[in-house]
Tab-separated table of N, CA and C in Angstrom:
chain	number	residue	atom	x	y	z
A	1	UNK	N	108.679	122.498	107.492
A	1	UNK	CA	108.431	123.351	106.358
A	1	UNK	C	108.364	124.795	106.864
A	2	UNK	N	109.049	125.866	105.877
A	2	UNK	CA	108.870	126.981	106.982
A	2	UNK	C	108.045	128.217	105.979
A	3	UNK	N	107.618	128.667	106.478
A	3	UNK	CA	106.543	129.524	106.029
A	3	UNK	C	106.910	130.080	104.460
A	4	UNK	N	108.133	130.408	104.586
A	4	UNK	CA	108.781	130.999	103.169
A	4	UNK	C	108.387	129.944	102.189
A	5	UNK	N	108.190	128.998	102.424
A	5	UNK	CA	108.166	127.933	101.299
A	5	UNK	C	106.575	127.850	101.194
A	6	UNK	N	105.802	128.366	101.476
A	6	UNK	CA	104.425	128.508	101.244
A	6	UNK	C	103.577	129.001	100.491
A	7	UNK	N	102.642	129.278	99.916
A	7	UNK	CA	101.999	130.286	99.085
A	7	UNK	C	100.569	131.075	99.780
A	8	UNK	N	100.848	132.037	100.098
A	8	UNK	CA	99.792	132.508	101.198
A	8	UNK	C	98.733	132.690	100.265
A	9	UNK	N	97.711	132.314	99.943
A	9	UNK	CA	96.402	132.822	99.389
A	9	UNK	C	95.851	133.482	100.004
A	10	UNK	N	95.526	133.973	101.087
A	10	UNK	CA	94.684	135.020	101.924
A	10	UNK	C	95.429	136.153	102.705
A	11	UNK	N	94.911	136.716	102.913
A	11	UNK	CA	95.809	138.305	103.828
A	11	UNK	C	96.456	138.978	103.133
A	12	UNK	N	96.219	140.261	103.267
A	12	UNK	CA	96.931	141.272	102.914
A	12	UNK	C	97.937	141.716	104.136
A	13	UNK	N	99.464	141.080	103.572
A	13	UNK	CA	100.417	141.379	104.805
A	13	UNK	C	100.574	142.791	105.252
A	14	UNK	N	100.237	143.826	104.240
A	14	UNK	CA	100.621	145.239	105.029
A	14	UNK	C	99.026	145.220	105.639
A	15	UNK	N	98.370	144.927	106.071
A	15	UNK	CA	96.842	145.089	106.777
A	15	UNK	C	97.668	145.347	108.233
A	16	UNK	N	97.221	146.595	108.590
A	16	UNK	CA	97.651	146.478	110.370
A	16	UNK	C	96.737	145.829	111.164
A	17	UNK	N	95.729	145.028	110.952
A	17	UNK	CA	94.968	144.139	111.694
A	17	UNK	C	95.898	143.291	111.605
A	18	UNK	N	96.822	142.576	111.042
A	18	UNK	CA	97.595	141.487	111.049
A	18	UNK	C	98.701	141.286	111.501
A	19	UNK	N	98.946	141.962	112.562
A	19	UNK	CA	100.665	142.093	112.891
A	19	UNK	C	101.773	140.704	112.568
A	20	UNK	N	102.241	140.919	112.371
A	20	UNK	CA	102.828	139.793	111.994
A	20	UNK	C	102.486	138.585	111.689
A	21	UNK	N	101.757	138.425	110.815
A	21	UNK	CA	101.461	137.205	110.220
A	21	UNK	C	99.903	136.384	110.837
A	22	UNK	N	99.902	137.053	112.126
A	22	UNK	CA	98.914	136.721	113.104
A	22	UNK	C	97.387	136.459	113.086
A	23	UNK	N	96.767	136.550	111.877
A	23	UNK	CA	95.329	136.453	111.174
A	23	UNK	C	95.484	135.176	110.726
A	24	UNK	N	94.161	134.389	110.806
A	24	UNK	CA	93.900	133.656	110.062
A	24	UNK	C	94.158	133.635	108.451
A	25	UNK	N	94.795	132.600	107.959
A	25	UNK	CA	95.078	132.669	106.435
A	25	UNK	C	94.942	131.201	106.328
A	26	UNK	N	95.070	130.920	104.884
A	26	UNK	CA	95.072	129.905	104.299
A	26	UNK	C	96.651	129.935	103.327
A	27	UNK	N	97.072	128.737	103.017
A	27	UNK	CA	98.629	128.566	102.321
A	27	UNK	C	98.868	127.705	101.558
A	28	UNK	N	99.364	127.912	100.706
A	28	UNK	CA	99.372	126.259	99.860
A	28	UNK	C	100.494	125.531	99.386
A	29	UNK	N	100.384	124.293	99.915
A	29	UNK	CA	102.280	123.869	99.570
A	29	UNK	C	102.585	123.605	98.462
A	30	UNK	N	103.951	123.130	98.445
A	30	UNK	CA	104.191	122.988	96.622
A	30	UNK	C	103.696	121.657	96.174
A	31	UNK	N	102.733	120.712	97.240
A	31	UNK	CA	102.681	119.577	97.074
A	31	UNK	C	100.838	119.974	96.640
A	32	UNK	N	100.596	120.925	96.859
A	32	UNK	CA	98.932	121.284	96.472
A	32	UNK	C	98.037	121.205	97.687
A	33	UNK	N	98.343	120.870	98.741
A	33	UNK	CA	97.915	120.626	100.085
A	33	UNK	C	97.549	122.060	100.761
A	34	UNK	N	96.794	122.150	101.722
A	34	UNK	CA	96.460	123.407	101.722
A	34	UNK	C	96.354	123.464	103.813
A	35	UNK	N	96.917	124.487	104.107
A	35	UNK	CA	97.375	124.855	105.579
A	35	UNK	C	96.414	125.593	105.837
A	36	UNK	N	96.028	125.482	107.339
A	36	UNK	CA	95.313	126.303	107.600
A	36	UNK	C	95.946	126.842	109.029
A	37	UNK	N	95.789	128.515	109.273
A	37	UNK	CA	95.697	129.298	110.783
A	37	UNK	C	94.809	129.455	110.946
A	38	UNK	N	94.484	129.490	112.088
A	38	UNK	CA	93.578	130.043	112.806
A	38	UNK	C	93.957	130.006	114.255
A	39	UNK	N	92.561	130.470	114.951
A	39	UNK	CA	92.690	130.118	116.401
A	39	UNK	C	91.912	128.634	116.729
A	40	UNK	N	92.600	128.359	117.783
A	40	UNK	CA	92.709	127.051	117.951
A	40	UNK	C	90.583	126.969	118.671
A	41	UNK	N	90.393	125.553	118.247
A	41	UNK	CA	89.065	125.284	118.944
A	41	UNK	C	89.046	124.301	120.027
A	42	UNK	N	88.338	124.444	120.816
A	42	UNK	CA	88.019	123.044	121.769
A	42	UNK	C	86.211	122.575	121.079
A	43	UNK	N	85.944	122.705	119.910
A	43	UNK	CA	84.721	122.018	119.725
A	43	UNK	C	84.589	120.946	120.020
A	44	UNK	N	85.549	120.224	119.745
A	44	UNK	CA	85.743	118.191	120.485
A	44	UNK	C	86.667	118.347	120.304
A	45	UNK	N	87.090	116.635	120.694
A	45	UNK	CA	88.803	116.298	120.672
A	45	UNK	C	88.797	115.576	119.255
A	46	UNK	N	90.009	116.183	118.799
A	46	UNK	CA	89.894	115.339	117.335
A	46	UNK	C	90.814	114.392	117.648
A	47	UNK	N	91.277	113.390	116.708
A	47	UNK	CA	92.315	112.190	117.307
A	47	UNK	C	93.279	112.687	116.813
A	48	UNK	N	94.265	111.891	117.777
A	48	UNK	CA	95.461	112.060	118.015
A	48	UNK	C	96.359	112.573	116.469
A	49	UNK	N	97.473	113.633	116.859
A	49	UNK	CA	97.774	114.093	115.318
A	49	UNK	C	97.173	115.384	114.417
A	50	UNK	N	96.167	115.695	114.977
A	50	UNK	CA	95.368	116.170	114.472
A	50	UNK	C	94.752	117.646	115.523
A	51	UNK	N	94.739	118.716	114.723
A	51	UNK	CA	93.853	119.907	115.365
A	51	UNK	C	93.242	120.327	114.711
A	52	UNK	N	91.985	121.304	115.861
A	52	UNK	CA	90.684	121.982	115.077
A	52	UNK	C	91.260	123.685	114.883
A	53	UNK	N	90.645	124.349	114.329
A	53	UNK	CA	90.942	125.358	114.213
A	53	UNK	C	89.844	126.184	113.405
A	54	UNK	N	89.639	127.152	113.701
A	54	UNK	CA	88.251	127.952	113.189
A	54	UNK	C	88.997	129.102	112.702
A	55	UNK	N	88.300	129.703	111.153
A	55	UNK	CA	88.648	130.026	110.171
A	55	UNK	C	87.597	131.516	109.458
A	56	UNK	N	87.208	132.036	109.645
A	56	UNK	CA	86.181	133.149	109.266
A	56	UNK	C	86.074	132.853	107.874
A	57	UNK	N	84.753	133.001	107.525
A	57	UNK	CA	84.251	132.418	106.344
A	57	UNK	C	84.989	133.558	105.095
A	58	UNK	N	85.117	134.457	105.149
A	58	UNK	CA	85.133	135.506	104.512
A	58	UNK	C	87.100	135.100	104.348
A	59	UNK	N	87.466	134.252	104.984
A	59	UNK	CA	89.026	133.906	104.688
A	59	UNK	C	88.940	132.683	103.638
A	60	UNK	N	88.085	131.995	103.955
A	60	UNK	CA	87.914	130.768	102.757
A	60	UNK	C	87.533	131.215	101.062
A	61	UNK	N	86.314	132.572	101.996
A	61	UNK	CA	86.292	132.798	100.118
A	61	UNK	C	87.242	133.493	99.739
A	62	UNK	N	88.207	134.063	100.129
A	62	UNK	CA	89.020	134.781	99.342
A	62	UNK	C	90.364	133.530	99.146
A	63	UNK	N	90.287	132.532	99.534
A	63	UNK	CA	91.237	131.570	99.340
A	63	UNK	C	90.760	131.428	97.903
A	64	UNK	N	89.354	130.992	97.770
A	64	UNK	CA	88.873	130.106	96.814
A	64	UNK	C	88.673	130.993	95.231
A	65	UNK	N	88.684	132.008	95.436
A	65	UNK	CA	88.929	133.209	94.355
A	65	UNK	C	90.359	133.358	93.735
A	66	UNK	N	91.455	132.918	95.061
A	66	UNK	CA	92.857	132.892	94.760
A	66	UNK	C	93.140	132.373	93.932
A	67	UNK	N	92.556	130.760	94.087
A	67	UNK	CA	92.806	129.560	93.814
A	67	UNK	C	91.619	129.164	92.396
A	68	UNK	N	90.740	130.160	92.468
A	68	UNK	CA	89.954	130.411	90.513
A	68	UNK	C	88.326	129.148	90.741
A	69	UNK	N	88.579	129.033	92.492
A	69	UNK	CA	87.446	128.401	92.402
A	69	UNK	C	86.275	128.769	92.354
């Protein structure tokens, strides 16, 4: 799936904190499923398939405002 096909709910792309795409955001597919960036965590190992990733709170709420929650 490539990014174009996404719906970014978070970030303001002209933000120069964000160079290229590079901030944590949240995205939402056309299937309603919801992506997450971030930087990667070693809090534990999650199983196989699967990664952690930590998210600044202040990115979730502006997802959830996007999204009318």
């Amino acid at each position: 799936m490539a990014r174009e096909e996404l719906t970014r709910l978070t970030g303001n792309v002209d933000d120069p904190e964000c160079n290229q795409n590079d901030c944590p955001n949240l995205y939402r597919t056309k299937h309603g499923s919801i992506i997450v960036q971030g930087n990667a965590s070693d809090a534990f190992t999650p199983p196989i398939g699967e990664g952690l990733v930590e998210i600044p709170e202040h990115v979730l709420r502006e997802a959830f405002r996007a999204l009318g929650w």
